[in-house]
Coordinates of C-alpha atoms and ligand atoms in Angstrom, one line a residue:
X1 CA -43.9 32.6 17.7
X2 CA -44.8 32.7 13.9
X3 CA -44.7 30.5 11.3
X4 CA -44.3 31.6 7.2
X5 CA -46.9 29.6 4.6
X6 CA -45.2 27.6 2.2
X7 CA -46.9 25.1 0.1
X8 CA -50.2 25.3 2.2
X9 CA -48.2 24.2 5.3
X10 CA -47.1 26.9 8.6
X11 CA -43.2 26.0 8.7
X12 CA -40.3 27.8 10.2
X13 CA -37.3 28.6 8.5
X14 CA -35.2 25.1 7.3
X15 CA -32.9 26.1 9.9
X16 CA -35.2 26.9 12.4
X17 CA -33.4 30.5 13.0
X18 CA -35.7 33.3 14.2
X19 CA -35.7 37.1 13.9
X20 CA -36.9 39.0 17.5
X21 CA -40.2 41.3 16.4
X22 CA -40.0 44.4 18.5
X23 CA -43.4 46.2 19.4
X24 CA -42.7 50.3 18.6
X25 CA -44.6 51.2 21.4
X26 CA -42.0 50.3 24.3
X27 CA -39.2 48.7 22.3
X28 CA -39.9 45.3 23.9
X29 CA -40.0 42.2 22.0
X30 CA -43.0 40.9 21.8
X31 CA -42.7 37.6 19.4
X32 CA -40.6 36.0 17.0
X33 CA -40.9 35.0 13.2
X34 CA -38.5 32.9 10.8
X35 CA -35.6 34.1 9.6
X36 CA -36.4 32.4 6.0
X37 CA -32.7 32.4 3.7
X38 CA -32.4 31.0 0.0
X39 CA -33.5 27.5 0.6
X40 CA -37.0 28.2 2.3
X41 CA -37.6 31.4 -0.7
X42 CA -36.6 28.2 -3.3
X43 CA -38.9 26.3 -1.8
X44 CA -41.7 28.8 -1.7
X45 CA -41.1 29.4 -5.6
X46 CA -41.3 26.0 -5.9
X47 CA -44.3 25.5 -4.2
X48 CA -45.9 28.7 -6.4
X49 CA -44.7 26.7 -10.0
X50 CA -46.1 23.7 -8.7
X51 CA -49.5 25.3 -8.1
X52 CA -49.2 26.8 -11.3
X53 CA -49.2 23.2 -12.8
X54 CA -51.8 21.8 -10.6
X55 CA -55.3 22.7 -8.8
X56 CA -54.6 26.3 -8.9
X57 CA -54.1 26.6 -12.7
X58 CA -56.4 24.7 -13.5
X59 CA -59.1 26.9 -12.1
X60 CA -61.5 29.4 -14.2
X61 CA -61.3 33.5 -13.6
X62 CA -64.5 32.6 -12.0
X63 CA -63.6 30.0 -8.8
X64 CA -60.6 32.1 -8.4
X65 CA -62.5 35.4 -8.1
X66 CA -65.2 33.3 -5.8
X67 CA -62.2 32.3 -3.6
X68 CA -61.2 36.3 -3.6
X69 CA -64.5 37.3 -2.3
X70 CA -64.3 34.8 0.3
X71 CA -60.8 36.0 1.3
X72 CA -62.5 38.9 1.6
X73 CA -65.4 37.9 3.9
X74 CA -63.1 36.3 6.1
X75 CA -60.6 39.0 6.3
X76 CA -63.9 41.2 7.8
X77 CA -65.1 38.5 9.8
X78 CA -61.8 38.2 11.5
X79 CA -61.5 42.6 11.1
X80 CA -60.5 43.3 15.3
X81 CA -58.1 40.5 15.3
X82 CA -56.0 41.7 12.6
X83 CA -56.4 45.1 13.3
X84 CA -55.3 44.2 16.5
X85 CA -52.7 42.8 15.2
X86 CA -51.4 45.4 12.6
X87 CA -51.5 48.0 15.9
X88 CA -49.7 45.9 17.7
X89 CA -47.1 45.0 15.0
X90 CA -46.8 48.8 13.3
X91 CA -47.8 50.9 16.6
X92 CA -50.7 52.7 14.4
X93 CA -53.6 53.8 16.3
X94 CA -56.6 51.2 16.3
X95 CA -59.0 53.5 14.2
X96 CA -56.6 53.6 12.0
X97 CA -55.4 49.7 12.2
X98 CA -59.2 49.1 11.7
X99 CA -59.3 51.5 8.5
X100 CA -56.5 49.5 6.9
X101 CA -58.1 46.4 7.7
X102 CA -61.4 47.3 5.7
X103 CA -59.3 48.5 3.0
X104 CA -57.2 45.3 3.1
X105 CA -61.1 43.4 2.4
X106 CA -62.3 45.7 -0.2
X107 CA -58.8 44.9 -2.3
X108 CA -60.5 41.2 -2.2
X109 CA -63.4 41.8 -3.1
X110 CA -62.8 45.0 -5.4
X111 CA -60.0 41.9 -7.6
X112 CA -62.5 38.9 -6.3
X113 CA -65.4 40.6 -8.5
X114 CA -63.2 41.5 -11.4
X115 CA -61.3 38.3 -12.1
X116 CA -63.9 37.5 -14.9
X117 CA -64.3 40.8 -16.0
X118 CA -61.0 40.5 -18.1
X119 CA -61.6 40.0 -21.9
X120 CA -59.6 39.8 -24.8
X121 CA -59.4 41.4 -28.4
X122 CA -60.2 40.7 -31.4
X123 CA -58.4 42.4 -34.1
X124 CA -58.6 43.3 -38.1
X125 CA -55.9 41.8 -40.1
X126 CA -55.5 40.4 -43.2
X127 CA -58.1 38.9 -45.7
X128 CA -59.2 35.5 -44.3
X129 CA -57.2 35.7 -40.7
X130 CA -58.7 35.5 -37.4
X131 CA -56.9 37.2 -34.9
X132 CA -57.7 36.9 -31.0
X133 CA -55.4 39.2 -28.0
X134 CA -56.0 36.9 -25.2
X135 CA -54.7 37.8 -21.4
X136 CA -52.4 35.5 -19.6
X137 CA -50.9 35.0 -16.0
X138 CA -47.0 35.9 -15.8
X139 CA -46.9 33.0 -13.4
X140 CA -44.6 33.4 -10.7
X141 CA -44.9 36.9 -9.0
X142 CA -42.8 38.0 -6.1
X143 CA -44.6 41.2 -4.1
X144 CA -41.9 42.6 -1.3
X145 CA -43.9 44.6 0.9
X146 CA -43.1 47.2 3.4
X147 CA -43.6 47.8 6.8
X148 CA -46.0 51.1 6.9
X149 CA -49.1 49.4 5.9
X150 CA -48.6 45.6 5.6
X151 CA -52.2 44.8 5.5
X152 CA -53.1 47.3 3.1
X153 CA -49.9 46.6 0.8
X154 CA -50.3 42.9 1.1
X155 CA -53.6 43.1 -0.4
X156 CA -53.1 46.0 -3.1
X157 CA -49.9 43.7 -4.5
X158 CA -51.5 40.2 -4.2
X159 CA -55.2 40.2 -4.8
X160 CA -54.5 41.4 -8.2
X161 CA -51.8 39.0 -9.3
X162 CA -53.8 36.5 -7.7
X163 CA -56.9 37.6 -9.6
X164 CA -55.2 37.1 -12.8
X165 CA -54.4 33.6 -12.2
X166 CA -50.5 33.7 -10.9
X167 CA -49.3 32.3 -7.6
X168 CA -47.2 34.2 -5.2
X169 CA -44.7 34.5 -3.3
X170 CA -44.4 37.2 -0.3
X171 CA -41.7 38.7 1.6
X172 CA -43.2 40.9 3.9
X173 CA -40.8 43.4 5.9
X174 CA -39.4 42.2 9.0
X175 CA -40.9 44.8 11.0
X176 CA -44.2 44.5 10.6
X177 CA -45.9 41.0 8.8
X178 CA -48.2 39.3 11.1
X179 CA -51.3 40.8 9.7
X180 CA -49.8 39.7 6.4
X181 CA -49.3 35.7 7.8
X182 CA -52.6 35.6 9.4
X183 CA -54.2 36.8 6.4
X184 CA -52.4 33.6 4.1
X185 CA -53.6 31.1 7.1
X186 CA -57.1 32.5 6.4
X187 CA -56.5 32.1 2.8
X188 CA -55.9 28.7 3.1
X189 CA -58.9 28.3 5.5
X190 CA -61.4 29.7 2.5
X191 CA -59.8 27.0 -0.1
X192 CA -57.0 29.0 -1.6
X193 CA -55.0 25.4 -3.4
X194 CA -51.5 25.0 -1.5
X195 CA -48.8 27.2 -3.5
X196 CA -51.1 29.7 -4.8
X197 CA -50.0 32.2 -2.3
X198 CA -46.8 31.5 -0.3
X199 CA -45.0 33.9 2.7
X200 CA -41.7 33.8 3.5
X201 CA -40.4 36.0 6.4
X202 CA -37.3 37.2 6.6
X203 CA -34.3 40.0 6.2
X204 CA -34.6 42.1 3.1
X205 CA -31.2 41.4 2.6
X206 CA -31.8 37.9 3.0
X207 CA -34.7 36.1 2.0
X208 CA -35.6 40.0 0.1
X209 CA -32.8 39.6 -1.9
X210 CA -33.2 35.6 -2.6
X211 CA -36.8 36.3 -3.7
X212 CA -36.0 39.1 -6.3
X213 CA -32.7 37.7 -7.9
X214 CA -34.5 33.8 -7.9
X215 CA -34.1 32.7 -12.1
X216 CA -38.1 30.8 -11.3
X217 CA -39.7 34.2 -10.9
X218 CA -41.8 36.1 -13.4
X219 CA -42.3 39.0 -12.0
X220 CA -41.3 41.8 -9.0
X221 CA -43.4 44.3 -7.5
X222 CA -41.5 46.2 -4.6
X223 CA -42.6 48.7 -2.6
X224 CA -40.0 50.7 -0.5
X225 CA -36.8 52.6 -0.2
X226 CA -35.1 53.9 -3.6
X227 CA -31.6 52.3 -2.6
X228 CA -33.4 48.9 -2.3
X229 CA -35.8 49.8 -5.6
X230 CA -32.9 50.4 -7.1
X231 CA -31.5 46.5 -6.1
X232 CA -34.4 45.1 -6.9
X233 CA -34.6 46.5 -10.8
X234 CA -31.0 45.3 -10.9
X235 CA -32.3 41.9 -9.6
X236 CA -35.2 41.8 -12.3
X237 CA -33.2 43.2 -15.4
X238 CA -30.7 39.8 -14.5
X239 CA -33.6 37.4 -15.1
X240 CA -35.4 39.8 -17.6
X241 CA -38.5 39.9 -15.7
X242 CA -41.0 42.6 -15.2
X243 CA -40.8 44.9 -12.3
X244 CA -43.1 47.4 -10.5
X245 CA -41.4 50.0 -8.0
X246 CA -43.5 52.4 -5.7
X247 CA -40.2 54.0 -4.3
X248 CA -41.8 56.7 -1.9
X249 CA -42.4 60.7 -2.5
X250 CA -41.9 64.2 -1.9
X251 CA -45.7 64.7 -2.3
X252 CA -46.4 68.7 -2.1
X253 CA -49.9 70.6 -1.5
X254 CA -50.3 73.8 -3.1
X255 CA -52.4 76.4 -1.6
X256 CA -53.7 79.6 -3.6
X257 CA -54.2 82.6 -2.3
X258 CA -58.6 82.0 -2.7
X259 CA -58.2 78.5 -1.3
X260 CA -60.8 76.9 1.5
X261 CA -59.0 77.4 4.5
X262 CA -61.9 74.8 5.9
X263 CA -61.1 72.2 3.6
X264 CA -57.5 72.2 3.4
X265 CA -56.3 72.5 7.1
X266 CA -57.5 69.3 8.4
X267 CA -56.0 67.6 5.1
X268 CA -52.9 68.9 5.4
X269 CA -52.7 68.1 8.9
X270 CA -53.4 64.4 8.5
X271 CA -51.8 64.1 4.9
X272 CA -48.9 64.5 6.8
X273 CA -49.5 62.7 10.9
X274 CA -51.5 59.9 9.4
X275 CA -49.5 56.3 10.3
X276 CA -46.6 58.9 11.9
X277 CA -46.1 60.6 8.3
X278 CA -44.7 57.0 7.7
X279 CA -46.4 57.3 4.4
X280 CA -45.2 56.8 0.6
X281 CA -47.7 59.8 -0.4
X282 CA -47.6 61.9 2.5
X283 CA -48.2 65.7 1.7
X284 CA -44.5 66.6 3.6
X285 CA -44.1 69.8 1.6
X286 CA -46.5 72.9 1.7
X287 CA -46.2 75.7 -0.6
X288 CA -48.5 78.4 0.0
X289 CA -49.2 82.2 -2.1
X290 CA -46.9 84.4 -0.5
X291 CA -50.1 86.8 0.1
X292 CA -51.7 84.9 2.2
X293 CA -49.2 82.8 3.6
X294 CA -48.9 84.4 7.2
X295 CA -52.0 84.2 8.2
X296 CA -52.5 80.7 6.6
X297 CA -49.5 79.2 8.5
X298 CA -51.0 80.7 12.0
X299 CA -54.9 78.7 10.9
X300 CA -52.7 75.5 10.3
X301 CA -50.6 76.2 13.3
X302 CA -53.8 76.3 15.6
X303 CA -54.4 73.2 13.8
X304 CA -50.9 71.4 14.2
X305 CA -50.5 72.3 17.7
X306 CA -53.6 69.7 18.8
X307 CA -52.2 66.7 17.2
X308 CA -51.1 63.7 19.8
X309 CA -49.4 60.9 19.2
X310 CA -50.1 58.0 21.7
X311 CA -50.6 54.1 22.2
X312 CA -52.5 52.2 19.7
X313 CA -55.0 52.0 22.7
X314 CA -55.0 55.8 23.1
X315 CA -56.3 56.4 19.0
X316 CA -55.0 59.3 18.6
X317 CA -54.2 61.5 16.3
X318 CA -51.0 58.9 15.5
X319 CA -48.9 56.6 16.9
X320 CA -44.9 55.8 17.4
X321 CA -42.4 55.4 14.0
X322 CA -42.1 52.2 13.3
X323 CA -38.5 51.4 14.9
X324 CA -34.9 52.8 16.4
X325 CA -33.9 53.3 13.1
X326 CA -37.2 55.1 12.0
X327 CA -36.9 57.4 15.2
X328 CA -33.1 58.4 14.3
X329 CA -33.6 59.2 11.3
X330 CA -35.9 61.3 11.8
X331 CA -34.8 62.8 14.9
X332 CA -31.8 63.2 12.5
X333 CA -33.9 65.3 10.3
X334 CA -35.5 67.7 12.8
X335 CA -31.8 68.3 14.2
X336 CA -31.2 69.5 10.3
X337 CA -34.2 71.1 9.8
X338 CA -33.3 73.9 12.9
X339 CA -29.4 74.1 11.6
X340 CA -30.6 75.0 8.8
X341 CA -32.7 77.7 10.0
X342 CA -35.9 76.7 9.8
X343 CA -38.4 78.3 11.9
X344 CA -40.3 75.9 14.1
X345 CA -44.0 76.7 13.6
X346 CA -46.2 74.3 15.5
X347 CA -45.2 71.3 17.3
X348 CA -47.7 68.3 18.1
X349 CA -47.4 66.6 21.7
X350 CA -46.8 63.0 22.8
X351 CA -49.7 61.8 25.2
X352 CA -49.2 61.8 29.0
X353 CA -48.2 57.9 30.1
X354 CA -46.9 56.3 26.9
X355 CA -43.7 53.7 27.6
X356 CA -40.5 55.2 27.6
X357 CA -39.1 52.8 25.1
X358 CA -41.1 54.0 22.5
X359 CA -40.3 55.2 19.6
X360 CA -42.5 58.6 19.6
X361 CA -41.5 61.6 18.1
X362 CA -43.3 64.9 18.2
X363 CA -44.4 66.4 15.3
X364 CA -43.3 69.0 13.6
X365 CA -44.4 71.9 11.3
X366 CA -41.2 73.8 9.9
X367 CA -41.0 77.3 7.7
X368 CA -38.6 78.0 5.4
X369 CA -37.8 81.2 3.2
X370 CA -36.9 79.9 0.4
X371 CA -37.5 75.7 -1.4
X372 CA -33.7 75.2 -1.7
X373 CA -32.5 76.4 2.0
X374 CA -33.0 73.0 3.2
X375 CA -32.8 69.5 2.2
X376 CA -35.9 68.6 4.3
X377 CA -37.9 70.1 1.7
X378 CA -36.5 67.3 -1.2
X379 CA -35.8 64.4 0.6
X380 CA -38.0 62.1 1.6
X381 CA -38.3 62.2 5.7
X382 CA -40.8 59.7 6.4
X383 CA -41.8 61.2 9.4
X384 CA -44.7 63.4 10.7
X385 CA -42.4 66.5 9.6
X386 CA -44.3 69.0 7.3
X387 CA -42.2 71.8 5.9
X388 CA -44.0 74.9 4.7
X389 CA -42.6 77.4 1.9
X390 CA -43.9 80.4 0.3
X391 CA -44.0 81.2 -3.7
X392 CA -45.2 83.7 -6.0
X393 CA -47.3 83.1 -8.8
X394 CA -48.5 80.1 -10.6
X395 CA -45.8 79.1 -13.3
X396 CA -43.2 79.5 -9.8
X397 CA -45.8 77.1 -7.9
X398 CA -45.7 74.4 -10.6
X399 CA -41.8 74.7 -10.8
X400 CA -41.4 74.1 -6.8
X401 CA -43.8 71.1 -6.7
X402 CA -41.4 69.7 -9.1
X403 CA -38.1 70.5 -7.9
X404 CA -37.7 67.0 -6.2
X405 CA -36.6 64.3 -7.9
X406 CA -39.8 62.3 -6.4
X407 CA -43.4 62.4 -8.6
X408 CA -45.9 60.5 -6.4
X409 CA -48.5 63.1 -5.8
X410 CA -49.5 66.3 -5.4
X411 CA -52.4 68.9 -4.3
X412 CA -54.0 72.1 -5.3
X413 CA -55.6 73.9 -3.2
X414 CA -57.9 76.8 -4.8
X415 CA -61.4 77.8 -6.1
X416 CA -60.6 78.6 -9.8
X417 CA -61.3 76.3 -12.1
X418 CA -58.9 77.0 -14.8
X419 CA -56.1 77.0 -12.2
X420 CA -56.9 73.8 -10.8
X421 CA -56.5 71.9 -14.4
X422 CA -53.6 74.0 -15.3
X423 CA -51.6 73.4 -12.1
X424 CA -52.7 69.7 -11.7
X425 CA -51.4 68.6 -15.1
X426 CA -48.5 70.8 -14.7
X427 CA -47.5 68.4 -11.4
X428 CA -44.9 65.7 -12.7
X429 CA -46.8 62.9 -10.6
X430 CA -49.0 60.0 -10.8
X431 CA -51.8 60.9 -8.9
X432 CA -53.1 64.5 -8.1
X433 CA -55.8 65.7 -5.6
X434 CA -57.9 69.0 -6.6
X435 CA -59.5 70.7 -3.0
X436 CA -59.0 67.2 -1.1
X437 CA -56.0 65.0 0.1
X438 CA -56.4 60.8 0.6
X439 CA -53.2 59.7 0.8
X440 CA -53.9 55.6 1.4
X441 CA -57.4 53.7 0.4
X442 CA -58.4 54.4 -3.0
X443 CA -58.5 50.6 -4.0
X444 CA -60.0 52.0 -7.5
X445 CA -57.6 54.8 -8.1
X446 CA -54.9 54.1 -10.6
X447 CA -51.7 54.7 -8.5
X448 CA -47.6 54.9 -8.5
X449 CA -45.4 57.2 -9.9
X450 CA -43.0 59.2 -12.0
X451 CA -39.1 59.9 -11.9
X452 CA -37.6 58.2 -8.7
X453 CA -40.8 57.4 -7.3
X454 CA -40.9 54.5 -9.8
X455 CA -42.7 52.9 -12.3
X456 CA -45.7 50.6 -12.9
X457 CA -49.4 51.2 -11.6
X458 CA -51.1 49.7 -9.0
X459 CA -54.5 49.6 -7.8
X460 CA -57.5 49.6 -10.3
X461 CA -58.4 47.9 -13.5
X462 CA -54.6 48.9 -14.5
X463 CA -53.0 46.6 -11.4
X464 CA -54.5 43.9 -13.9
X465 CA -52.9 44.2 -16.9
X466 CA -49.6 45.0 -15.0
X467 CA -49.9 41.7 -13.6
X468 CA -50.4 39.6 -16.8
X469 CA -49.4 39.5 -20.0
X470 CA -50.9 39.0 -23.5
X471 CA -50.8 36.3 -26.0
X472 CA -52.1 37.2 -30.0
X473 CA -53.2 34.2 -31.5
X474 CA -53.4 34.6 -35.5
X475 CA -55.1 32.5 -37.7
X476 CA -55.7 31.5 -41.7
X477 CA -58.8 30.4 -42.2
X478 CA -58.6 30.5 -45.7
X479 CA -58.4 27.2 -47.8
Ligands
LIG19 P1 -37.2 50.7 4.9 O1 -35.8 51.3 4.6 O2 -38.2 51.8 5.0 O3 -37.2 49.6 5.9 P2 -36.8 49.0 2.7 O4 -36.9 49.4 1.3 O5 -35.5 48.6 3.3 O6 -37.6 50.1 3.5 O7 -37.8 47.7 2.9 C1 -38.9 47.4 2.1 C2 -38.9 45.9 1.9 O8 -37.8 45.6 1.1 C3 -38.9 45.1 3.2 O9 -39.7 43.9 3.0 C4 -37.4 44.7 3.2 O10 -37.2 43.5 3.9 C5 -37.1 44.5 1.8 N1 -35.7 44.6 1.5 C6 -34.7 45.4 2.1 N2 -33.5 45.2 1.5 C7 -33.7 44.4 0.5 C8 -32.8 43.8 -0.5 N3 -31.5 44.1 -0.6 N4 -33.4 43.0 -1.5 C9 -34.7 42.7 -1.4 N5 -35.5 43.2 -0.5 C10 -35.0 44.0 0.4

C-alpha cells in the first residue's frame, strides 16, 4: 500500500478509503493508493500556502535550485527502482521505463541550474523614474498529471514551478503514480521544506476536480483528455487563475516524394509504438506523395511487421495500453478503421507467453484513399494505430496536416530545403520536426500546442515565465 505526501508527512486519505492499482500486464491488482476527496486536496493546499509563508519562501533562487539538483541526483541514484516502478505501474518496457527515468533527472537538474538564472528588467520611463520588472512566484500551483508518462510529466510540470519559488500540489492519475510518490518521498529525503511539494492521490473526478476548482490555488497546469481540459479551464476561469492545457494531438509526418527512406522508417515506426502509441505527440497520421507512396508503404510495412509488444521484462519494441478502458477503446477504433474500409497494411505481433489478462493490442498500420474516409485519421486514438494517406502536391500536404482540429506537432520528411521551411511553418502546431521525429525527452524544447491541443508552453526557459508572474516596481527619484 501507498501513502500520498502532505505537509512533509506519508498519510492516507482522512477516511482511510483506497483505490485497487491494477498492473496492465495481467489485469491483477497489484497494490493500493488513497482515495484522497476534498478534505485531504484542502489540506494539501493548505500545507502548500503554509510553505509559502515559512522555510520554503523564505529561501533564495539559489538553495532552491541546490535542492533541484539534488532531487536530481537522487532521482539517478535511485534510477532502477523507479524505473522499476514506472514498468510496473504503466506496463512500458524497461528500456523505455529507464529512458523516462533519466529524463525525469535531467528536468531537475536542467530547472535546479536555472532557478538563479532568472533576471528582471529595467526599463526607460519618464525623467527622474526608476523602473525595475521583477519576476515573482504565482504561489499555489496545481499540476494534474496523466498516466502515459508519470515520471516524465511529474518532472516537466513541477521542477519548473518549483524552480520559481511556488509550492505544489499534485494529483497524479490513478492509474499510474507511484513513480510520482516515490519521487516526493525522495524529495523530502534531500531537504525539500514540508508543503513545498504535496501529492494527493485520487479519482480525477474526485480529488482532480477538488484540486482545480479549490478558491486557494494560483495556478493549473493539466495535461490530458480535451473533455477533462475542457473542465479544468472551466475550473480556473471560476477562480480567475492561470491555466496551462496540453490536451493530446493528431500529430502527422509528411513524406516527399525525395525523402530518406533510411531516416524516416524507423521514426515513423516508433513515433507511433513508443509507450503503446499512448502518446500526446505520437506521429498517428502519415501522409505520403502520391508518387511514391506504394512502394514507401511496402519499406514501412517490412518495418511495421517486426514490431512486438511484450512484458516490461521482455523490452520490446512496446508494452500493453495502459488499462480495460485504454484496450476498448482502441480495440473500438481498429473495429472502425476496417468498416470503414481501410486496408490493413502491416500488423505488429504480441510476444509468445505474455498473461492473458493483459491489456495488449497488436499494432496496426491502416491505408486509406482519401483524409476524410475515416475518423481514425482526426481523432485522437491513443493507441499504436498509424493511418497512412496519400496527397498530391505541397499546398494539398499542408492543408491535410491541418485538417484536424489538434496542432501538437508535425513532421517533414524531404531533402529540399526550401520545402522543409515552407511546409514546417505552414503546420498549425507547436513544435515541428524537419528529417527526424522525438516525440518525448526534449527537456529544452519549448513545447504544447495550438487549437484543441491547448495552450501554454512547457519545457524550456519558457516553462519559467509560465509559471510566475511579474511585478513592475516604479519609482520618483526626483526631489
Ligand atoms: P484519460 O482519459 O486518458 O485517463 P484524463 O484526462 O481523464 O485522461 O486524465 C488525466 C488526469 O486528469 C488524471 O490525473 C485524471 O485523474 C484527471 N482527471 C480526470 N477527470 C478529472 C476532472 N473531472 N477534474 C480534474 N481532473 C480530472
Amino acid at each position: 500500500m501507498t501513502r500520498m505526501i502532505i505537509a512533509g508527512r506519508q498519510v492516507d486519505a482522512h477516511d482511510g478509503r483506497t483505490i485497487d492499482v491494477v498492473s496492465p500486464v495481467d489485469g491483477e491488482v497489484f497494490t493500493t493508493i488513497p482515495r484522497g476527496q476534498q478534505a485531504d486536496v484542502d489540506a494539501a493546499v493548505q500545507a502548500a500556502r503554509a510553505a509559502l509563508e515559512g522555510d520554503w519562501g523564505r529561501m533564495t533562487a539559489l538553495e532552491r535550485g541546490r535542492l533541484l539538483l539534488r532531487l536530481g541526483e537522487s532521482v539517478l541514484a535511485h534510477h532502477e527502482e523507479l524505473a522499476q516502478l514506472e514498468a510496473r505501474d504503466t506496463g512500458k518496457p524497461m528500456s523505455t521505463a529507464r529512458g523516462d527515468i533519466t529524463v525525469l533527472a535531467r528536468y531537475f537538474e536542467f530547472y535546479g541550474s536555472a532557478a538563479d538564472k532568472v533576471h528582471g528588467q529595467t526599463i526607460p520611463f519618464q525623467k527622474d523614474y526608476s523602473v525595475q520588472l521583477i519576476r515573482e512566484p504565482l504561489g499555489v500551483t496545481a499540476h494534474i498529471i496523466p498516466w502515459n508518462y508519470p515520471a516524465q510529466m511529474f518532472g516537466r510540470s513541477v521542477a519548473p514551478a518549483l524552480a520559481m519559488g511556488n509550492a505544489s500540489v499534485v494529483k497524479p492519475a490513478e492509474d499510474a503514480c507511484l513513480s510520482v510518490i516515490r519521487v516526493a518521498e525522495l524529495a523530502l529525503e534531500v531537504g525539500f521544506p514540508a508543503g513545498a511539494l504535496n501529492i494527493v492521490t485520487g479519482l480525477g473526478e474526485e480529488a482532480g476536480a477538488s484540486l482545480s476548482r479549490h478558491h486557494d490555488i494560483n495556478f493549473i497546469t493539466f495535461t490530458g483528455s480535451n473533455e477533462v481540459g475542457v473542465l479544468i479551464q472551466q475550473a480556473a476561469a471560476v477562480n480567475a487563475v492561470k491555466c496551462v492545457l496540453e490536451l493530446g494531438g493528431k500529430s502527422a509526418h509528411i513524406v516527399f516524394d525525395d525523402a530518406n527512406y533510411k531516416l524516416a522508417i524507423p521514426a515513423i515506426v516508433k513515433g507511433i509504438v513508443h509507450n503503446t502509441g499512448q502518446t500526446c505527440t505520437a506521429g498517428s497520421r502519415l501522409l505520403v506523395q502520391r508518387g511514391v507512396y506504394a512502394d514507401f508503404m511496402k519499406a514501412l510495412a517490412d518495418e511495421f511487421s517486426k514490431v512486438r509488444a511484450g512484458t516490461p521484462d521482455m523490452d520490446l519494441d512496446c508494452g500493453p495500453l495502459v488499462n480495460q478502458a485504454q484496450f476498448d477503446r482502441v480495440n473500438r477504433y481498429i473495429a472502425k478503421g476496417l468498416a470503414d474500409g481501410l486496408t490493413v497494411v502491416a500488423e505488429g505481433g504480441i510476444a509468445d507467453g505474455v498473461p492473458a489478462g493483459g491489456y495488449f493490442v497488436k499494432p496496426t498500420l491502416f491505408s486509406a484513399p482519401t483524409h476524410d474516409s475515416s475518423s481514425l485519421l482526426t481523432e485522437e486514438i491513443f493507441g499504436p494505430v498509424l493511418v497512412a494517406v496519400p496527397f498530391d502536391t505541397e499546398a494539398d500536404a499542408i492543408r491535410l496536416a491541418n485538417a484536424t482540429d489538434y496542432g501538437l506537432l508535425g513532421a517533414v520528411w524531404t531533402e529540399n530545403g526550401g520545402r522543409q521551411q515552407r511546409v514546417a511553418r505552414g503546420i498549425k502546431c507547436g513544435q515541428v520536426y524537419i528529417n527526424g521525429f522525438g516525440a518525448g525527452g526534449g527537456v529544452e524544447l519549448p513545447f504544447g500546442g495550438v487549437k484543441k491541443s491547448g495552450h501554454g508552453r512547457e519545457k524550456g526557459f519558457i516553462a519559467l515565465e509560465e509559471m510566475s508572474t511579474t511585478k513592475t516596481l516604479i519609482q520618483f527619484y526626483g526631489e
